[in-house]
Coordinates of N, CA and C in Angstrom, one line a residue:
X627 N 43.4 17.6 16.6 CA 42.2 17.0 17.2 C 41.9 15.7 16.4
X628 N 41.5 14.6 17.1 CA 41.2 13.4 16.4 C 39.8 13.4 15.8
X629 N 39.7 12.7 14.7 CA 38.4 12.5 14.1 C 37.5 11.5 14.8
X630 N 36.2 11.5 14.6 CA 35.3 10.5 15.2 C 35.7 9.1 14.8
X631 N 36.1 8.9 13.6 CA 36.5 7.6 13.1 C 37.7 7.1 13.9
X632 N 38.7 8.0 14.2 CA 39.9 7.6 15.0 C 39.5 7.2 16.4
X633 N 38.5 8.0 17.0 CA 38.1 7.7 18.3 C 37.4 6.4 18.4
X634 N 36.5 6.1 17.4 CA 35.8 4.8 17.4 C 36.8 3.6 17.2
X635 N 37.8 3.8 16.4 CA 38.8 2.7 16.2 C 39.6 2.5 17.5
X636 N 40.0 3.6 18.2 CA 40.7 3.5 19.4 C 39.9 2.7 20.5
X637 N 38.6 3.1 20.5 CA 37.7 2.4 21.5 C 37.5 1.0 21.2
X638 N 37.4 0.7 19.8 CA 37.3 -0.7 19.4 C 38.5 -1.5 19.7
X639 N 39.7 -0.9 19.5 CA 41.0 -1.6 19.8 C 41.1 -1.8 21.3
X640 N 40.7 -0.9 22.2 CA 40.7 -1.1 23.6 C 39.8 -2.2 24.0
X641 N 38.6 -2.4 23.4 CA 37.7 -3.4 23.7 C 38.3 -4.8 23.4
X642 N 39.0 -4.9 22.2 CA 39.5 -6.2 21.8 C 40.7 -6.6 22.6
X643 N 41.4 -5.6 23.2 CA 42.6 -5.9 24.0 C 42.3 -6.5 25.3
X644 N 41.0 -6.3 25.8 CA 40.6 -6.8 27.1 C 40.5 -8.3 27.0
X645 N 41.1 -8.9 28.0 CA 41.1 -10.4 28.1 C 39.7 -10.8 28.6
X646 N 39.0 -11.7 27.9 CA 37.7 -12.2 28.5 C 38.0 -12.9 29.7
X647 N 37.0 -12.9 30.6 CA 37.1 -13.6 31.9 C 37.2 -15.1 31.7
X648 N 38.1 -15.7 32.3 CA 38.3 -17.2 32.2 C 37.1 -17.9 32.9
X649 N 36.7 -19.0 32.3 CA 35.5 -19.7 32.8 C 36.0 -21.2 33.0
X650 N 35.4 -21.8 34.1 CA 35.6 -23.2 34.3 C 34.6 -24.0 33.5
X651 N 35.0 -24.8 32.6 CA 34.1 -25.6 31.8 C 33.4 -26.6 32.7
X652 N 32.1 -26.8 32.4 CA 31.3 -27.8 33.1 C 31.2 -29.1 32.3
X653 N 30.6 -30.1 32.8 CA 30.6 -31.4 32.2 C 29.9 -31.4 30.8
X654 N 28.8 -30.6 30.7 CA 28.1 -30.5 29.4 C 28.6 -29.6 28.4
X655 N 29.7 -28.9 28.7 CA 30.3 -28.0 27.7 C 31.2 -28.7 26.7
X656 N 31.3 -28.1 25.6 CA 32.2 -28.7 24.5 C 33.5 -27.8 24.5
X657 N 34.6 -28.5 24.6 CA 35.9 -27.7 24.5 C 36.5 -27.9 23.1
X658 N 36.7 -26.7 22.5 CA 37.3 -26.7 21.1 C 38.8 -26.9 21.2
X659 N 39.3 -27.5 20.2 CA 40.8 -27.7 20.2 C 41.2 -29.1 20.3
X660 N 42.5 -29.3 20.1 CA 43.0 -30.7 20.0 C 43.9 -31.1 21.2
X661 N 43.8 -30.3 22.3 CA 44.6 -30.6 23.5 C 44.1 -31.9 24.2
X662 N 44.9 -32.4 25.0 CA 44.5 -33.6 25.7 C 43.4 -33.3 26.7
X663 N 43.4 -32.1 27.2 CA 42.3 -31.7 28.1 C 41.0 -31.7 27.4
X664 N 41.0 -31.1 26.2 CA 39.8 -31.0 25.3 C 39.3 -32.4 24.9
X665 N 40.3 -33.2 24.4 CA 39.9 -34.5 23.8 C 39.3 -35.4 24.9
X666 N 39.7 -35.3 26.1 CA 39.2 -36.2 27.2 C 38.1 -35.6 28.0
X667 N 37.6 -34.4 27.6 CA 36.5 -33.8 28.3 C 35.2 -34.5 28.0
X668 N 34.4 -34.8 29.1 CA 33.1 -35.6 28.9 C 32.2 -35.0 27.9
X669 N 32.1 -33.6 27.9 CA 31.2 -33.0 27.0 C 31.6 -33.1 25.5
X670 N 32.8 -33.5 25.2 CA 33.2 -33.7 23.8 C 32.9 -35.0 23.2
X671 N 32.6 -36.0 24.1 CA 32.3 -37.3 23.6 C 31.0 -37.4 22.8
X672 N 31.1 -38.0 21.7 CA 30.0 -38.4 20.8 C 29.3 -37.2 20.1
X673 N 29.9 -36.0 20.2 CA 29.3 -34.9 19.5 C 29.5 -35.0 18.0
X674 N 30.7 -35.2 17.6 CA 31.1 -35.3 16.2 C 31.2 -36.8 15.8
X675 N 30.6 -37.2 14.7 CA 30.8 -38.6 14.2 C 31.2 -38.5 12.8
X676 N 31.8 -39.6 12.3 CA 32.3 -39.6 11.0 C 31.1 -39.5 10.0
X677 N 30.0 -40.1 10.4 CA 28.8 -40.0 9.5 C 28.4 -38.5 9.3
X678 N 28.4 -37.7 10.4 CA 28.0 -36.3 10.3 C 29.1 -35.6 9.5
X679 N 30.3 -35.9 9.6 CA 31.4 -35.3 8.9 C 31.3 -35.6 7.4
X680 N 30.9 -36.8 7.1 CA 30.8 -37.2 5.7 C 29.5 -36.5 5.1
X681 N 28.4 -36.5 5.8 CA 27.2 -35.8 5.4 C 27.5 -34.3 5.1
X682 N 28.3 -33.7 6.0 CA 28.8 -32.3 5.8 C 29.6 -32.2 4.5
X683 N 30.5 -33.1 4.3 CA 31.3 -33.1 3.1 C 30.5 -33.2 1.8
X684 N 29.5 -34.1 1.8 CA 28.7 -34.4 0.7 C 27.6 -33.5 0.4
X685 N 27.2 -32.7 1.5 CA 26.0 -31.9 1.4 C 26.3 -30.5 0.6
X686 N 25.1 -29.9 0.2 CA 25.2 -28.6 -0.4 C 25.3 -27.6 0.8
X687 N 25.3 -26.3 0.4 CA 25.5 -25.2 1.4 C 24.4 -25.3 2.5
X688 N 23.1 -25.5 2.1 CA 22.0 -25.5 3.0 C 22.1 -26.7 4.0
X689 N 22.5 -27.9 3.4 CA 22.7 -29.0 4.3 C 23.8 -28.8 5.3
X690 N 24.9 -28.2 4.8 CA 26.0 -27.9 5.7 C 25.6 -27.0 6.9
X691 N 24.9 -25.9 6.5 CA 24.4 -25.0 7.6 C 23.6 -25.7 8.6
X692 N 22.7 -26.6 8.1 CA 21.8 -27.4 9.0 C 22.6 -28.3 10.0
X693 N 23.6 -29.0 9.4 CA 24.4 -29.9 10.3 C 25.2 -29.1 11.4
X694 N 25.7 -27.9 11.0 CA 26.4 -27.1 12.0 C 25.4 -26.6 13.0
X695 N 24.3 -26.1 12.6 CA 23.2 -25.6 13.5 C 22.8 -26.7 14.5
X696 N 22.6 -27.9 13.9 CA 22.2 -29.1 14.7 C 23.2 -29.4 15.8
X697 N 24.5 -29.3 15.5 CA 25.6 -29.6 16.4 C 25.6 -28.6 17.5
X698 N 25.4 -27.3 17.2 CA 25.3 -26.3 18.2 C 24.1 -26.5 19.1
X699 N 23.0 -26.7 18.4 CA 21.7 -27.0 19.2 C 21.9 -28.2 20.2
X700 N 22.6 -29.2 19.7 CA 22.8 -30.4 20.5 C 23.5 -30.1 21.8
X701 N 24.5 -29.2 21.8 CA 25.2 -28.8 23.0 C 24.4 -27.9 23.8
X702 N 23.7 -26.9 23.2 CA 22.9 -25.9 23.9 C 21.7 -26.6 24.6
X703 N 21.2 -27.7 24.0 CA 20.0 -28.3 24.6 C 20.3 -29.4 25.7
X704 N 21.5 -29.5 26.1 CA 21.9 -30.4 27.1 C 21.3 -29.9 28.5
X705 N 21.2 -30.8 29.4 CA 20.6 -30.4 30.7 C 21.7 -30.6 31.8
X706 N 22.3 -29.6 32.3 CA 22.1 -28.1 32.0 C 22.7 -27.8 30.7
X707 N 22.3 -26.7 30.1 CA 22.7 -26.3 28.8 C 24.3 -26.2 28.7
X708 N 24.8 -26.7 27.6 CA 26.2 -26.7 27.4 C 26.6 -25.5 26.6
X709 N 27.9 -25.1 26.7 CA 28.5 -24.0 26.0 C 29.7 -24.5 25.3
X710 N 30.2 -23.7 24.3 CA 31.4 -24.0 23.6 C 32.5 -23.1 24.1
X711 N 33.7 -23.7 24.4 CA 34.8 -23.0 24.9 C 36.1 -23.2 24.1
X712 N 36.9 -22.2 24.1 CA 38.2 -22.3 23.5 C 39.3 -22.0 24.6
X713 N 40.4 -22.6 24.4 CA 41.5 -22.5 25.4 C 42.4 -21.3 24.9
X714 N 42.3 -20.2 25.7 CA 43.0 -19.0 25.3 C 44.5 -19.1 25.2
X715 N 45.1 -19.8 26.2 CA 46.6 -20.0 26.2 C 47.1 -21.3 25.7
X716 N 46.1 -22.1 25.2 CA 46.5 -23.5 24.7 C 47.2 -24.4 25.7
X717 N 46.9 -24.2 26.9 CA 47.5 -25.0 28.0 C 46.4 -25.7 28.8
X718 N 45.2 -25.5 28.5 CA 44.1 -26.1 29.2 C 43.8 -25.4 30.5
X719 N 44.2 -24.1 30.6 CA 44.1 -23.4 31.9 C 43.1 -22.3 31.8
X720 N 42.9 -21.6 30.7 CA 42.1 -20.4 30.6 C 41.0 -20.7 29.5
X721 N 39.8 -21.0 29.8 CA 38.8 -21.3 28.8 C 37.9 -20.1 28.7
X722 N 37.5 -19.8 27.5 CA 36.6 -18.7 27.2 C 35.5 -19.2 26.3
X723 N 34.3 -18.6 26.4 CA 33.1 -19.0 25.6 C 33.4 -18.5 24.1
X724 N 33.0 -19.4 23.2 CA 33.1 -19.1 21.8 C 31.7 -19.1 21.2
X725 N 31.4 -18.2 20.4 CA 30.0 -18.1 19.8 C 30.1 -17.5 18.4
X726 N 28.9 -17.4 17.8 CA 28.8 -16.7 16.5 C 29.6 -17.3 15.4
X727 N 30.2 -16.4 14.6 CA 31.0 -16.9 13.4 C 32.2 -17.7 13.8
X728 N 32.9 -17.3 14.9 CA 34.0 -18.0 15.4 C 33.7 -19.5 15.7
X729 N 32.6 -19.7 16.3 CA 32.1 -21.0 16.7 C 31.8 -21.8 15.4
X730 N 31.1 -21.2 14.5 CA 30.7 -21.9 13.3 C 32.0 -22.3 12.5
X731 N 32.9 -21.4 12.4 CA 34.1 -21.7 11.7 C 34.9 -22.8 12.3
X732 N 34.9 -22.9 13.6 CA 35.6 -24.0 14.4 C 34.9 -25.3 14.1
X733 N 33.6 -25.3 14.1 CA 32.9 -26.6 13.9 C 33.1 -27.0 12.4
X734 N 33.0 -26.1 11.5 CA 33.2 -26.5 10.1 C 34.6 -27.1 9.8
X735 N 35.6 -26.4 10.5 CA 36.9 -26.9 10.3 C 37.1 -28.3 10.9
X736 N 36.5 -28.6 12.1 CA 36.5 -29.9 12.7 C 35.9 -30.9 11.8
X737 N 34.8 -30.6 11.1 CA 34.1 -31.6 10.2 C 35.0 -31.8 9.0
X738 N 35.6 -30.8 8.5 CA 36.5 -31.0 7.3 C 37.7 -31.8 7.7
X739 N 38.2 -31.6 8.8 CA 39.4 -32.4 9.3 C 39.1 -33.8 9.5
X740 N 37.9 -34.1 10.0 CA 37.4 -35.5 10.2 C 37.3 -36.2 8.9
X741 N 36.8 -35.6 7.8 CA 36.7 -36.2 6.5 C 38.1 -36.5 6.0
X742 N 39.0 -35.5 6.2 CA 40.4 -35.7 5.7 C 41.2 -36.6 6.6
X743 N 40.5 -37.1 7.7 CA 41.1 -38.0 8.6 C 42.3 -37.4 9.4
X744 N 42.2 -36.1 9.6 CA 43.2 -35.5 10.4 C 42.7 -35.3 11.8
X745 N 41.5 -35.1 12.0 CA 40.9 -34.8 13.3 C 40.1 -35.9 13.8
X746 N 40.2 -36.1 15.1 CA 39.4 -37.2 15.7 C 40.1 -38.5 15.6
X747 N 39.6 -39.5 16.2 CA 40.2 -40.9 16.2 C 39.6 -41.7 15.0
X748 N 40.4 -42.5 14.4 CA 39.9 -43.3 13.3 C 39.8 -44.8 13.7
X749 N 38.7 -45.4 13.4 CA 38.5 -46.8 13.7 C 38.4 -47.5 12.4
X750 N 39.2 -48.5 12.2 CA 39.2 -49.3 11.0 C 37.9 -50.2 11.0
X751 N 37.4 -50.5 12.2 CA 36.2 -51.4 12.2 C 34.9 -50.6 12.1
X752 N 35.0 -49.2 12.1 CA 33.8 -48.4 12.0 C 33.1 -48.6 10.7
X753 N 31.8 -48.6 10.8 CA 30.9 -48.7 9.6 C 30.8 -47.5 8.8
X754 N 31.3 -46.3 9.4 CA 31.1 -45.1 8.7 C 32.0 -45.0 7.4
X755 N 31.5 -44.2 6.5 CA 32.3 -44.1 5.2 C 33.3 -43.0 5.2
X756 N 33.3 -42.2 6.2 CA 34.2 -41.0 6.3 C 35.7 -41.5 6.1
X757 N 36.4 -40.9 5.3 CA 37.8 -41.3 5.0 C 37.9 -42.5 4.1
X758 N 36.8 -43.0 3.6 CA 36.9 -44.2 2.8 C 37.7 -43.9 1.5
X759 N 37.6 -42.7 1.0 CA 38.3 -42.4 -0.3 C 39.8 -42.4 0.0
X760 N 40.2 -41.9 1.2 CA 41.6 -42.0 1.6 C 42.1 -43.4 1.7
X761 N 41.2 -44.3 2.3 CA 41.6 -45.7 2.4 C 41.7 -46.3 1.0
X762 N 40.8 -46.0 0.1 CA 40.9 -46.5 -1.3 C 42.2 -46.1 -2.0
X763 N 42.5 -44.8 -1.8 CA 43.8 -44.3 -2.4 C 45.0 -45.0 -1.9
X764 N 45.0 -45.2 -0.6 CA 46.1 -45.9 0.0 C 46.2 -47.4 -0.4
X765 N 45.0 -48.0 -0.5 CA 45.0 -49.4 -1.0 C 45.5 -49.5 -2.4
X766 N 45.1 -48.6 -3.2 CA 45.5 -48.6 -4.6 C 47.0 -48.3 -4.7
X767 N 47.6 -47.5 -3.9 CA 49.0 -47.2 -3.9 C 49.7 -48.5 -3.5
X768 N 49.2 -49.2 -2.5 CA 49.9 -50.4 -2.0 C 49.8 -51.5 -3.1
X769 N 48.7 -51.6 -3.8 CA 48.6 -52.6 -4.9 C 49.6 -52.2 -6.0
X770 N 49.7 -51.0 -6.3 CA 50.7 -50.5 -7.4 C 52.1 -50.9 -7.0
X771 N 52.4 -50.7 -5.7 CA 53.8 -51.0 -5.2 C 54.0 -52.5 -5.3
X772 N 53.0 -53.3 -4.9 CA 53.2 -54.7 -5.0 C 53.4 -55.2 -6.4
X773 N 52.6 -54.6 -7.3 CA 52.7 -55.0 -8.7 C 54.0 -54.6 -9.4
X774 N 54.5 -53.4 -9.0 CA 55.7 -52.9 -9.5 C 57.0 -53.5 -8.9
X775 N 56.8 -54.2 -7.7 CA 58.0 -54.7 -7.0 C 58.8 -55.7 -7.8
X776 N 58.2 -56.7 -8.5 CA 59.0 -57.6 -9.3 C 59.8 -56.9 -10.4
X777 N 59.2 -55.9 -11.0 CA 59.8 -55.1 -12.1 C 61.0 -54.3 -11.5
X778 N 60.9 -53.8 -10.3 CA 62.0 -53.1 -9.7 C 63.1 -54.0 -9.4
X779 N 62.8 -55.2 -8.9 CA 63.9 -56.2 -8.6 C 64.6 -56.6 -9.8
X780 N 63.9 -56.8 -11.0 CA 64.5 -57.2 -12.2 C 65.4 -56.1 -12.7
X781 N 65.0 -54.8 -12.6 CA 65.8 -53.7 -13.1 C 67.0 -53.6 -12.2
X782 N 66.9 -53.8 -10.9 CA 68.1 -53.7 -10.0 C 69.1 -54.8 -10.4
X783 N 68.6 -56.1 -10.6 CA 69.5 -57.2 -10.9 C 70.2 -56.9 -12.3
X784 N 69.5 -56.4 -13.3 CA 70.1 -56.1 -14.6 C 71.2 -55.0 -14.4
X785 N 71.0 -54.0 -13.6 CA 72.0 -53.0 -13.4 C 73.2 -53.6 -12.7
X786 N 73.0 -54.5 -11.8 CA 74.2 -55.1 -11.1 C 75.0 -56.0 -12.1
X787 N 74.3 -56.8 -13.0 CA 75.0 -57.6 -13.9 C 75.7 -56.8 -15.0
X788 N 75.1 -55.8 -15.4 CA 75.6 -55.0 -16.5 C 76.7 -54.1 -16.1

């Protein structure tokens, strides 16, 4: 005979195996993910900005929680209220509502990716400071290469002559 714990685990596993019902996203909904469908969805426009991502990066734990809560509230306060969705099969065909901890982790990852300049579009003319440290590092590397270029040429010509 099975124990109560085994019965609970079996019931829990059965519940997690069930596919959530697919939902058709509305215009005010935010679609999580990097697919073309999600990136071009009207509800995704202007939710995340580089300045919010940089504020998240620079902020303490309390400030970070507030930024995430504000982003969630911004979608939920749309008229009609927006929801957050994830693409279950990653093809833009089966969307499901995301909430709770999963939603917060997706938002925080998006903010971190934007600071690292991996997520979202980057505009060189943007006045935001997000990614500026990356730009500074790349500029410094380019300057180092330019300064070291004459030395490399000299060392190559010495090797050829010798």
